[in-house]
Coordinates of C-alpha atoms and ligand atoms in Angstrom, one line a residue:
X1 CA 90.1 99.2 117.7
X2 CA 86.9 99.2 115.7
X3 CA 85.9 100.3 112.0
X4 CA 84.3 103.4 113.6
X5 CA 87.9 104.7 113.9
X6 CA 88.8 106.7 111.5
X7 CA 91.2 105.5 108.9
X8 CA 93.4 108.0 106.7
X9 CA 96.5 107.5 104.8
X10 CA 99.2 105.5 106.8
X11 CA 97.9 106.4 110.0
X12 CA 97.5 103.5 112.3
X13 CA 100.9 101.8 111.6
X14 CA 101.0 99.4 114.5
X15 CA 105.1 99.3 114.3
X16 CA 105.1 103.2 114.6
X17 CA 102.5 103.4 117.2
X18 CA 104.7 100.8 118.9
X19 CA 101.7 98.3 119.7
X20 CA 101.0 94.8 119.2
X21 CA 100.0 94.1 115.5
X22 CA 96.3 92.8 115.2
X23 CA 96.7 89.6 113.3
X24 CA 93.8 88.0 111.9
X25 CA 94.3 84.3 110.5
X26 CA 91.5 82.8 108.3
X27 CA 91.3 78.7 108.6
X28 CA 92.1 76.5 111.8
X29 CA 93.7 73.9 110.2
X30 CA 97.3 72.5 110.3
X31 CA 98.5 76.1 108.8
X32 CA 96.4 78.2 110.8
X33 CA 97.1 76.6 114.1
X34 CA 100.8 76.6 113.2
X35 CA 100.8 80.4 112.6
X36 CA 99.0 81.1 115.9
X37 CA 101.7 78.9 118.0
X38 CA 104.8 80.4 116.1
X39 CA 103.1 84.2 115.9
X40 CA 103.1 83.6 119.9
X41 CA 106.3 82.5 120.1
X42 CA 107.7 85.4 118.1
X43 CA 106.0 87.6 120.8
X44 CA 102.8 88.4 118.9
X45 CA 99.8 88.1 120.7
X46 CA 96.7 89.8 119.5
X47 CA 95.5 86.8 117.4
X48 CA 92.1 86.1 116.0
X49 CA 91.7 83.1 113.9
X50 CA 88.6 82.6 112.1
X51 CA 87.0 79.2 111.4
X52 CA 84.1 79.0 109.4
X53 CA 83.0 75.4 110.9
X54 CA 82.3 74.6 114.7
X55 CA 85.7 72.5 114.9
X56 CA 89.3 72.8 113.9
X57 CA 91.2 70.7 111.7
X58 CA 90.6 71.8 108.0
X59 CA 91.0 68.7 105.7
X60 CA 91.0 66.2 108.6
X61 CA 87.8 67.6 110.0
X62 CA 85.8 67.3 106.6
X63 CA 86.9 64.2 105.5
X64 CA 85.6 61.4 107.5
X65 CA 84.8 59.1 104.8
X66 CA 85.6 55.0 105.6
X67 CA 89.3 53.9 104.9
X68 CA 90.8 57.7 105.1
X69 CA 94.4 57.3 106.0
X70 CA 97.4 59.7 105.1
X71 CA 99.8 58.5 102.3
X72 CA 102.8 60.6 103.9
X73 CA 103.9 58.7 107.1
X74 CA 103.0 59.5 110.5
X75 CA 106.5 60.6 111.7
X76 CA 107.0 62.9 109.0
X77 CA 103.2 64.2 109.0
X78 CA 103.3 66.4 112.0
X79 CA 104.7 69.4 113.4
X80 CA 108.5 69.3 113.6
X81 CA 108.4 71.2 116.8
X82 CA 105.7 68.7 118.6
X83 CA 106.7 65.3 117.5
X84 CA 104.3 62.3 118.4
X85 CA 105.9 59.3 119.5
X86 CA 102.5 57.6 120.3
X87 CA 101.5 57.3 116.2
X88 CA 99.7 54.0 115.9
X89 CA 100.4 53.3 112.3
X90 CA 103.0 53.9 109.8
X91 CA 100.5 55.8 107.9
X92 CA 98.1 57.5 110.2
X93 CA 94.4 56.9 109.7
X94 CA 92.6 60.2 109.7
X95 CA 90.9 60.1 113.2
X96 CA 94.2 59.7 114.9
X97 CA 95.8 62.9 112.9
X98 CA 92.7 64.9 113.8
X99 CA 93.0 63.5 117.6
X100 CA 96.5 64.9 117.3
X101 CA 95.3 68.5 116.3
X102 CA 93.0 68.7 118.8
X103 CA 95.8 67.6 121.3
X104 CA 98.1 70.2 120.0
X105 CA 95.2 72.9 120.3
X106 CA 95.0 72.1 124.0
X107 CA 98.5 72.0 124.8
X108 CA 99.1 75.3 123.2
X109 CA 96.1 77.1 124.5
X110 CA 94.7 77.6 120.8
X111 CA 91.1 77.8 121.5
X112 CA 90.5 81.1 122.9
X113 CA 92.1 82.6 120.0
X114 CA 89.9 80.9 117.4
X115 CA 86.4 82.0 116.7
X116 CA 84.4 79.0 115.6
X117 CA 81.3 79.2 113.0
X118 CA 82.6 82.7 111.7
X119 CA 83.2 82.7 108.1
X120 CA 85.2 85.6 106.8
X121 CA 82.8 87.6 104.0
X122 CA 85.3 89.9 102.6
X123 CA 88.8 91.5 103.1
X124 CA 89.3 94.9 102.3
X125 CA 92.7 96.6 102.3
X126 CA 92.5 100.3 103.8
X127 CA 96.2 101.1 103.8
X128 CA 98.1 99.9 105.9
X129 CA 95.3 97.9 107.8
X130 CA 92.9 95.6 106.4
X131 CA 89.0 95.6 107.0
X132 CA 87.8 92.2 107.5
X133 CA 84.0 91.2 107.6
X134 CA 83.2 88.1 109.4
X135 CA 79.6 86.6 109.8
X136 CA 79.7 87.1 113.2
X137 CA 81.6 90.3 113.8
X138 CA 80.7 92.2 111.1
X139 CA 83.5 94.8 110.1
X140 CA 86.8 94.9 112.0
X141 CA 90.2 96.3 111.3
X142 CA 93.5 94.2 111.6
X143 CA 97.1 95.2 110.3
X144 CA 97.8 91.8 109.2
X145 CA 95.6 88.9 107.3
X146 CA 97.0 85.7 106.8
X147 CA 94.9 83.1 104.8
X148 CA 95.3 79.6 106.1
X149 CA 92.6 78.3 103.9
X150 CA 94.1 75.2 102.5
X151 CA 93.9 73.7 99.0
X152 CA 91.8 70.5 99.0
X153 CA 88.8 72.3 100.6
X154 CA 86.1 73.1 98.3
X155 CA 84.6 69.9 96.7
X156 CA 84.1 69.8 93.3
X157 CA 81.0 68.5 91.9
X158 CA 81.2 66.6 88.6
X159 CA 79.2 68.6 85.7
X160 CA 77.3 65.4 84.8
X161 CA 73.8 65.7 83.2
X162 CA 70.7 64.9 86.0
X163 CA 73.1 64.7 88.9
X164 CA 70.6 66.6 91.2
X165 CA 67.9 64.3 89.8
X166 CA 69.1 61.2 91.8
X167 CA 66.5 60.2 94.1
X168 CA 68.8 57.9 96.6
X169 CA 71.1 59.3 99.0
X170 CA 74.2 61.1 97.3
X171 CA 76.9 63.0 98.8
X172 CA 80.9 63.8 98.1
X173 CA 83.3 62.1 99.7
X174 CA 84.2 65.0 101.6
X175 CA 81.0 65.5 103.2
X176 CA 80.6 62.0 104.1
X177 CA 76.9 61.5 105.1
X178 CA 77.3 58.9 108.1
X179 CA 73.5 58.8 109.0
X180 CA 73.5 56.5 105.6
X181 CA 73.9 52.9 106.2
X182 CA 75.6 51.1 103.6
X183 CA 75.0 47.6 104.5
X184 CA 73.5 45.5 101.5
X185 CA 73.0 48.7 99.8
X186 CA 73.8 49.2 95.9
X187 CA 76.4 51.8 95.9
X188 CA 78.3 53.8 93.1
X189 CA 81.1 55.4 93.5
X190 CA 82.4 58.1 90.7
X191 CA 86.2 58.8 90.7
X192 CA 89.5 56.2 90.9
X193 CA 91.4 59.1 93.0
X194 CA 93.4 58.7 96.3
X195 CA 89.9 59.1 97.9
X196 CA 87.9 56.6 95.9
X197 CA 90.6 54.0 96.1
X198 CA 90.6 54.3 99.8
X199 CA 86.7 54.3 100.1
X200 CA 86.7 51.1 97.7
X201 CA 88.9 49.4 99.9
X202 CA 87.2 50.0 103.1
X203 CA 83.3 49.4 102.1
X204 CA 83.6 46.7 99.5
X205 CA 83.0 43.9 102.0
X206 CA 79.9 45.6 103.7
X207 CA 78.2 46.9 100.7
X208 CA 75.5 44.5 98.6
X209 CA 76.9 45.7 95.5
X210 CA 79.6 48.2 94.4
X211 CA 79.8 50.1 91.0
X212 CA 83.4 51.7 90.7
X213 CA 83.0 54.5 88.1
X214 CA 86.4 55.1 86.3
X215 CA 87.2 57.7 83.7
X216 CA 90.8 57.5 83.8
X217 CA 93.1 55.2 85.4
X218 CA 95.6 55.8 88.0
X219 CA 99.2 54.7 88.9
X220 CA 99.1 52.9 92.1
X221 CA 101.8 51.4 94.7
X222 CA 100.9 49.4 97.6
X223 CA 100.9 51.2 101.0
X224 CA 103.3 49.5 103.3
X225 CA 101.0 50.1 106.4
X226 CA 102.4 49.0 109.9
X227 CA 101.2 49.2 113.5
X228 CA 103.3 50.3 116.0
X229 CA 104.0 48.3 119.2
X230 CA 104.1 49.8 122.6
X231 CA 107.8 48.7 122.6
X232 CA 108.6 50.8 119.8
X233 CA 106.3 54.3 121.3
X234 CA 108.2 54.0 124.7
X235 CA 111.7 53.9 122.9
X236 CA 110.7 56.8 120.8
X237 CA 109.5 58.8 124.0
X238 CA 112.5 57.9 126.0
X239 CA 114.7 58.8 123.0
X240 CA 113.4 61.6 121.1
X241 CA 116.3 62.4 118.7
X242 CA 115.2 58.9 117.3
X243 CA 111.9 60.6 116.3
X244 CA 113.7 63.4 114.4
X245 CA 116.3 60.9 112.7
X246 CA 113.0 58.8 111.5
X247 CA 111.4 61.9 110.3
X248 CA 114.6 63.1 108.3
X249 CA 115.0 59.7 107.0
X250 CA 111.5 59.7 105.6
X251 CA 111.9 63.0 104.3
X252 CA 115.0 62.0 102.2
X253 CA 113.5 59.0 101.1
X254 CA 110.4 60.6 99.6
X255 CA 111.9 63.8 98.1
X256 CA 114.8 61.7 96.8
X257 CA 112.6 59.5 94.9
X258 CA 108.7 60.7 94.0
X259 CA 110.0 64.3 94.2
X260 CA 112.9 63.6 92.0
X261 CA 110.6 61.5 89.8
X262 CA 108.2 64.2 88.9
X263 CA 111.1 66.8 88.1
X264 CA 112.9 65.2 85.1
X265 CA 114.6 62.4 86.8
X266 CA 113.8 59.9 84.0
X267 CA 115.6 57.0 85.9
X268 CA 113.5 57.6 89.2
X269 CA 110.3 57.9 87.0
X270 CA 110.8 54.5 85.4
X271 CA 111.4 52.9 88.8
X272 CA 108.2 53.8 90.0
X273 CA 106.0 53.0 87.0
X274 CA 108.3 49.7 86.8
X275 CA 106.8 49.2 90.6
X276 CA 103.4 50.4 89.7
X277 CA 103.3 47.6 86.9
X278 CA 104.9 44.9 88.9
X279 CA 101.9 45.5 91.7
X280 CA 99.5 45.7 89.0
X281 CA 100.6 42.4 87.6
X282 CA 101.0 40.8 91.3
X283 CA 97.2 41.8 92.3
X284 CA 95.1 41.5 89.0
X285 CA 95.6 38.2 87.3
X286 CA 92.8 38.9 84.7
X287 CA 94.6 40.4 81.6
X288 CA 91.1 42.2 80.7
X289 CA 90.8 43.7 84.0
X290 CA 94.6 44.6 84.2
X291 CA 94.2 46.6 81.1
X292 CA 91.0 48.6 81.9
X293 CA 93.4 49.6 85.1
X294 CA 96.8 50.3 83.2
X295 CA 97.2 54.2 82.9
X296 CA 98.5 55.3 79.1
X297 CA 100.6 58.4 81.0
X298 CA 103.4 58.6 82.9
X299 CA 103.6 57.6 86.6
X300 CA 103.6 60.6 88.7
X301 CA 101.6 62.7 86.3
X302 CA 98.7 62.5 88.7
X303 CA 99.3 62.2 92.3
X304 CA 100.5 58.8 92.9
X305 CA 98.3 56.5 94.7
X306 CA 99.3 54.7 97.9
X307 CA 96.7 51.8 98.3
X308 CA 96.9 48.0 99.2
X309 CA 93.2 47.2 99.2
X310 CA 91.9 48.9 96.1
X311 CA 93.1 46.0 93.3
X312 CA 91.8 43.2 95.5
X313 CA 88.6 45.0 96.5
X314 CA 87.8 45.4 92.8
X315 CA 87.9 41.5 92.3
X316 CA 85.4 40.8 94.6
X317 CA 82.1 39.1 93.0
X318 CA 79.8 42.2 94.7
X319 CA 82.2 45.2 92.8
X320 CA 82.3 46.0 89.1
X321 CA 84.8 48.4 87.7
X322 CA 82.5 50.6 85.2
X323 CA 85.1 51.9 82.4
X324 CA 82.3 53.0 80.0
X325 CA 81.7 56.8 80.7
X326 CA 78.7 58.2 82.1
X327 CA 75.8 59.4 80.0
X328 CA 73.8 60.9 82.7
X329 CA 72.3 60.7 86.5
X330 CA 68.9 59.6 86.2
X331 CA 66.5 59.3 89.6
X332 CA 67.4 55.4 90.2
X333 CA 71.3 55.2 89.0
X334 CA 73.7 56.0 86.7
X335 CA 73.4 55.7 82.6
X336 CA 76.5 55.1 80.9
X337 CA 77.4 55.7 77.4
X338 CA 76.6 52.0 76.3
X339 CA 73.1 52.6 77.3
X340 CA 73.4 50.5 80.5
X341 CA 71.5 51.7 83.8
X342 CA 73.3 51.0 86.9
X343 CA 70.9 51.0 89.8
X344 CA 71.9 52.6 93.1
X345 CA 70.7 53.4 96.3
X346 CA 73.8 55.3 97.2
X347 CA 76.0 57.7 95.1
X348 CA 79.5 58.9 96.4
X349 CA 81.2 61.7 94.2
X350 CA 85.1 61.0 95.0
X351 CA 85.5 63.5 92.4
X352 CA 88.0 66.0 94.0
X353 CA 88.3 69.5 95.0
X354 CA 88.5 73.0 93.4
X355 CA 92.1 73.1 94.0
X356 CA 92.6 76.6 92.0
X357 CA 90.3 78.3 94.5
X358 CA 92.6 79.2 97.1
X359 CA 90.7 81.9 99.4
X360 CA 87.5 82.5 96.7
X361 CA 85.2 82.8 96.6
X362 CA 85.8 85.0 99.7
X363 CA 86.2 88.5 98.1
X364 CA 89.9 90.2 98.7
X365 CA 90.0 93.8 97.6
X366 CA 93.8 95.1 97.5
X367 CA 94.9 98.5 96.8
X368 CA 93.1 100.9 94.2
X369 CA 89.9 98.6 94.6
X370 CA 91.6 95.8 92.7
X371 CA 90.0 92.3 93.4
X372 CA 92.3 89.2 94.0
X373 CA 90.0 87.7 91.6
X374 CA 90.6 90.3 89.0
X375 CA 94.5 90.3 89.4
X376 CA 94.5 86.4 89.0
X377 CA 92.4 86.6 86.1
X378 CA 91.8 82.8 86.6
X379 CA 95.3 82.1 86.8
X380 CA 96.4 82.2 90.6
X381 CA 99.8 83.2 90.8
X382 CA 102.1 84.3 93.9
X383 CA 105.3 85.6 94.8
X384 CA 107.3 83.0 96.5
X385 CA 103.9 80.8 97.0
X386 CA 102.7 83.3 99.7
X387 CA 102.3 87.3 98.6
X388 CA 100.7 89.4 95.4
X389 CA 101.9 92.9 94.4
X390 CA 99.2 95.2 95.6
X391 CA 97.9 93.3 98.2
X392 CA 100.2 94.6 101.4
X393 CA 100.3 93.0 104.9
X394 CA 98.7 89.8 103.2
X395 CA 100.0 86.5 103.3
X396 CA 98.4 83.1 102.0
X397 CA 99.8 79.8 103.4
X398 CA 100.0 77.2 100.8
X399 CA 99.0 79.6 98.1
X400 CA 99.7 79.3 94.3
X401 CA 102.8 77.5 93.5
X402 CA 103.5 77.2 97.0
X403 CA 102.2 73.9 97.2
X404 CA 105.0 71.6 96.9
X405 CA 104.5 68.1 95.6
X406 CA 105.4 64.6 97.0
X407 CA 106.3 66.0 100.6
X408 CA 104.9 66.7 103.8
X409 CA 102.6 70.0 103.5
X410 CA 102.6 70.6 107.3
X411 CA 106.8 71.1 106.8
X412 CA 106.3 73.4 104.1
X413 CA 103.6 75.5 105.8
X414 CA 106.0 75.8 108.8
X415 CA 108.6 77.0 106.6
X416 CA 106.1 79.5 105.2
X417 CA 105.0 80.9 108.4
X418 CA 108.8 81.5 109.6
X419 CA 109.1 83.3 106.1
X420 CA 106.0 85.6 107.1
X421 CA 107.2 86.1 110.9
X422 CA 110.8 87.6 109.3
X423 CA 108.8 90.1 107.6
X424 CA 106.5 91.0 110.3
X425 CA 109.7 91.5 112.6
X426 CA 111.3 93.4 109.9
X427 CA 108.1 95.6 109.8
X428 CA 108.4 95.7 113.4
X429 CA 112.6 96.5 113.8
X430 CA 112.4 99.1 110.9
X431 CA 109.0 100.8 111.9
X432 CA 107.7 100.3 108.6
X433 CA 104.0 100.7 107.7
X434 CA 103.4 98.0 105.1
X435 CA 105.3 95.4 102.9
X436 CA 104.1 93.6 99.6
X437 CA 106.3 92.1 97.1
X438 CA 107.3 94.2 94.0
X439 CA 105.5 93.5 90.5
X440 CA 108.8 92.9 88.7
X441 CA 110.0 90.4 91.5
X442 CA 106.4 88.4 91.3
X443 CA 106.6 88.4 87.3
X444 CA 110.2 87.3 87.2
X445 CA 109.8 84.5 90.1
X446 CA 106.5 83.5 88.1
X447 CA 108.5 83.4 84.7
X448 CA 111.1 81.3 86.1
X449 CA 108.6 78.7 87.5
X450 CA 106.9 78.7 83.8
X451 CA 109.6 77.4 82.3
X452 CA 110.9 75.2 85.1
X453 CA 107.7 73.4 85.4
X454 CA 107.6 72.6 81.7
X455 CA 109.9 69.3 82.3
X456 CA 108.0 68.0 85.0
X457 CA 105.6 65.2 84.8
X458 CA 102.8 67.2 85.9
X459 CA 103.3 69.1 82.6
X460 CA 104.5 66.4 80.2
X461 CA 103.6 63.2 81.5
X462 CA 100.3 63.1 79.5
X463 CA 97.5 63.4 81.7
X464 CA 95.2 65.9 83.4
X465 CA 94.9 66.4 87.2
X466 CA 94.0 68.8 89.7
X467 CA 98.0 70.3 89.7
X468 CA 96.5 71.9 86.2
X469 CA 95.1 75.2 86.1
X470 CA 92.6 76.3 83.8
X471 CA 95.8 77.0 80.8
X472 CA 96.6 73.6 81.5
X473 CA 99.8 74.7 83.6
X474 CA 100.9 72.6 86.8
X475 CA 100.3 75.6 89.8
X476 CA 103.0 74.0 91.5
X477 CA 106.5 74.6 92.7
X478 CA 108.8 73.1 90.1
X479 CA 112.3 72.6 92.1
X480 CA 112.9 70.3 94.9
X481 CA 111.3 70.9 98.3
X482 CA 114.9 71.9 99.7
X483 CA 115.1 74.7 97.2
X484 CA 111.8 76.1 98.8
X485 CA 113.2 75.5 102.2
X486 CA 116.0 77.6 101.5
X487 CA 113.9 80.5 99.6
X488 CA 111.5 80.8 103.0
X489 CA 115.1 80.6 105.1
X490 CA 116.4 83.7 103.5
X491 CA 114.0 86.3 102.7
X492 CA 115.2 88.8 100.3
X493 CA 113.9 92.0 100.9
X494 CA 115.0 93.6 97.8
X495 CA 112.1 91.6 96.2
X496 CA 109.6 93.5 98.5
X497 CA 108.3 97.5 98.4
X498 CA 108.8 98.2 102.1
X499 CA 106.5 101.2 103.0
X500 CA 107.7 103.4 105.7
Ligands
NAP1 P1 91.5 63.8 92.7 O1 92.8 63.0 92.6 O2 91.0 64.9 91.6 O3 90.5 62.4 91.9 C1 89.1 62.8 91.6 C2 88.6 61.5 90.6 O4 87.3 61.8 90.3 C3 89.6 61.4 89.5 O5 89.4 59.6 89.5 C4 88.7 62.1 88.4 O6 88.8 61.3 86.9 C5 87.1 61.6 89.1 N1 85.9 62.7 88.1 C6 86.4 63.9 88.4 N2 85.0 64.5 87.7 C7 84.4 63.3 86.9 C8 83.3 63.2 86.1 N3 82.9 64.7 85.8 N4 83.4 62.3 85.7 C9 84.1 61.0 86.0 N5 84.9 61.2 86.9 C10 85.4 62.1 87.5 O7 90.5 63.7 94.2 P2 90.6 63.0 95.2 O8 90.7 61.5 95.0 O9 89.7 63.5 96.7 O10 92.5 63.5 95.6 C11 92.6 64.9 95.8 C12 93.9 64.7 96.4 O11 93.8 64.7 97.8 C13 94.9 63.8 96.3 O12 95.5 63.8 94.8 C14 95.8 64.1 97.5 O13 96.9 65.0 97.4 C15 94.8 64.3 98.4 N6 94.5 62.6 99.3 C16 95.3 62.1 99.7 C17 95.2 61.0 100.3 C18 95.9 60.4 100.9 O14 96.9 61.0 101.8 N7 96.1 59.2 101.0 C19 93.7 60.4 100.4 C20 92.9 61.3 100.0 C21 93.0 62.7 99.2 P3 90.2 61.7 86.2 O15 91.2 61.0 86.7 O16 89.6 61.3 84.9 O17 90.1 63.1 86.4

């Protein structure tokens, strides 16, 4: 159907017409790819996935910086329905994760469903369908829209005076410029988060000199990296249940430790903080440097960093940790508040992401012409992390408060996909027209979250982080991941407006 087909009222309801729903998915990362696979398995075949870039992979396509690896163990960081016995390392490096995504795409024949280089410009709810405007296709009509646009997607550029005046090479960590050789160069990196720590460890040896600009120290534990043997991979291949056992074991360990530590379990939080302090003591003998690297807030308040080579790199003769705050960027380098100019050839901005954007700046217009931006009013919230009153037949994977800390987001998005498909099946079976959460359900859910989140270390640990929205409230699920999985398994339709 194209947009020239007249649309009026509640006509064109696919379930009443007895046809396949037309489903638009935005984004071909883990969530978008998983949606195509699971929707097809459920019998839905009219699917178009819009991908703004020329390759799939989401964050694993965008991030190609040196040292990139995942701090969730490989056997946990994969689809539950397609475990991979061949992971080479306990913590996979970026290229191997991206290769896994490519392999999945070929195996499940995803490419025909994906339109590359086709960004979505605007979504408008016409009732009960959506007008979807894309760069290449113009306007098209879909019955459902699924935003699988990710969270750590849009690079955050620091608001530092003179940033654009820098005359050397400058790029964000998520837009690594591989044409710039670093050998022997004077390199600066702004930030000391998970990304920066990995980069510093990976490039310290080859650069001429490295300045690491730290605004706030982060808590760090070692990454217990390990290369898997061929014999181990063969064993996993011969005996697949072992993979699921390992996966579940890792999940329980991570959620039982990091998960509980963030959610008010003081003993777990203390255990992690002690482990960080011990690691720092072991790794950094110089008390002055150690002091600079010791955070003054609770461990797990910011995302805990797993990195074994950051501290050793900082102690190399060619590396300086700069803790004086940055005053300005100048054409030849970074000027700190003490007046010192740190001359640089290359400046890397490892300054994180605008995590609060979600699908924005893409315009999403719901019922009565209300935009999602106005509905959020600067504080994005969703019902059960996925849906919004006034935006029927629209789903957001890993939406506001649908990001669950300290676990594997692929697993969370699989549960969200299951929940969404249960709703689509309900529409099909009951020949409904539209579904959207009731306002009171949305408000009640978010009020409970707002209360529960107060005791988390994200809120009370004394730090600032990308988890916080502009009001200073963590935009994250405040209970253990198992509670969310239970929510997702049992959709409560009384929370939803079901239009028949
Ligand atoms: P991030 O955790 O948000 O860290 C950004 C860093 O940049 C912080 O050190 C921040 O300092 C600094 N910064 C930002 N603006 C600045 C400014 N204007 N002046 C000086 N410093 C500034 O970003 P990220 O390291 O890219 O990590 C984001 C998330 O991605 C992680 O939390 C994690 O969830 C994920 N990630 C995971 C892995 C992994 O699996 N190993 C690797 C990379 C990323 P402050 O701390 O003072 O704000």
